[in-house]
CSV table of C-alpha atoms in Angstrom, one decimal:
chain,number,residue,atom,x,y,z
P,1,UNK,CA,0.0,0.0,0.0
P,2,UNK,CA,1.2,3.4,-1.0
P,3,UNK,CA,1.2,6.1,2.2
P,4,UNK,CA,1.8,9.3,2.3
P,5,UNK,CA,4.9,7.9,4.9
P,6,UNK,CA,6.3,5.6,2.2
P,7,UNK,CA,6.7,8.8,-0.2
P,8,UNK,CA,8.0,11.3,2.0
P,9,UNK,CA,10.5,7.9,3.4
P,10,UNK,CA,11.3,7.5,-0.5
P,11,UNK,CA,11.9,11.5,-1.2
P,12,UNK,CA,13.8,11.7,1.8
P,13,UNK,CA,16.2,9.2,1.0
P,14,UNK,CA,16.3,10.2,-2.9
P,15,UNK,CA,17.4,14.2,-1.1
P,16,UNK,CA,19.9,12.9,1.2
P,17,UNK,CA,21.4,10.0,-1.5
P,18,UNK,CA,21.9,13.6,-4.1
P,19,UNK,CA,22.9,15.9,-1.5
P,20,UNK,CA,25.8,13.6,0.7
P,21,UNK,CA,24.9,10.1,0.1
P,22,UNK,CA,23.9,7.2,1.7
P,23,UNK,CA,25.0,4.8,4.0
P,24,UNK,CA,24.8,1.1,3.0
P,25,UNK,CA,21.8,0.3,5.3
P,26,UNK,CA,19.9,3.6,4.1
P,27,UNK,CA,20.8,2.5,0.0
P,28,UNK,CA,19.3,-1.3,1.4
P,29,UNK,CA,16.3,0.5,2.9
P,30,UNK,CA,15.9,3.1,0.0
P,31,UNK,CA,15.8,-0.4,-2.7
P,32,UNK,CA,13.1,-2.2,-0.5
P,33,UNK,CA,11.1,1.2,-0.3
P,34,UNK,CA,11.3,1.9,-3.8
P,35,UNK,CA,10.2,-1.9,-4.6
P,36,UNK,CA,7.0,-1.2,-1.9
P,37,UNK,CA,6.1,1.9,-3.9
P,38,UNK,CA,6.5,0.0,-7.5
P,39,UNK,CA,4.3,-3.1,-6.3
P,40,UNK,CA,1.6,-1.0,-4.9
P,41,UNK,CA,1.1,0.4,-8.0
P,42,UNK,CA,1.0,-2.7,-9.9
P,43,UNK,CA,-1.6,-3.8,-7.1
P,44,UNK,CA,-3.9,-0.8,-8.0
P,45,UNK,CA,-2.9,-1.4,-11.9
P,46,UNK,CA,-4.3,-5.4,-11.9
P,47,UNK,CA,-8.0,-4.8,-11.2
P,48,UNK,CA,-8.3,-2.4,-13.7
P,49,UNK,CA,-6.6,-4.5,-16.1
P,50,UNK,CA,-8.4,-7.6,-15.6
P,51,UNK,CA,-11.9,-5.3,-16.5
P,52,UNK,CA,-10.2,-4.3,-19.4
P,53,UNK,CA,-9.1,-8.0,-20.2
P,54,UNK,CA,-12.8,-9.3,-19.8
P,55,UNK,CA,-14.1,-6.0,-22.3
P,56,UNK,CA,-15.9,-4.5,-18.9
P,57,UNK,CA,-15.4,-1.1,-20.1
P,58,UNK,CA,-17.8,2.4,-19.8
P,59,UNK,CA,-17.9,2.7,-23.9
P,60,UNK,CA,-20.6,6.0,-22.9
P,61,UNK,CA,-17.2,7.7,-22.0
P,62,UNK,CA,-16.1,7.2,-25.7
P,63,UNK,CA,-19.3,6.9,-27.5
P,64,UNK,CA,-22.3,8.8,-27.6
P,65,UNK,CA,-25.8,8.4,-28.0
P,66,UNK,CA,-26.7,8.4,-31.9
P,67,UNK,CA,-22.8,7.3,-33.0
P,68,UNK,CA,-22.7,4.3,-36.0
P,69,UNK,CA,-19.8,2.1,-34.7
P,70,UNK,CA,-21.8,-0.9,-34.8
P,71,UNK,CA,-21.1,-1.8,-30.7
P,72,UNK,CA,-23.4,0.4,-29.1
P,73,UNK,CA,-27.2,0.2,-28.7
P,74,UNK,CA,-28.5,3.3,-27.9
């Protein structure tokens, strides 16, 4: 899960690595955080990929009422 800790932890270390470096422990800790923060998007990614995989889309976004594409029944 992304938190508003987990980004301000990540910026934190990303400032400090630019600014005088990082020990080996913080570089460790920076990886795992960066890794938390890259699967937590993929977790909110998947859902909406698997509606997209199974055609559960809102067409009325794209398509309006009266259009000819041949999918929509208005």
């Amino acid at each position: 899960m992304i938190t508003n800790e987990l980004i301000e932890r990540i910026n934190f270390l990303a400032k400090k690595k630019k600014e005088v470096g990082l020990t080996p422990e913080e570089e460790q800790e920076q990886k795992e955080v960066r890794r938390q923060y890259i699967d937590g998007i993929k977790d909110q990614l998947r859902p909406m990929l698997a509606e997209l995989k199974k055609g559960k889309t809102d067409d009325s976004v794209y398509h309006q009422a009266g259009c000819d594409c041949g999918r929509c029944k208005h």
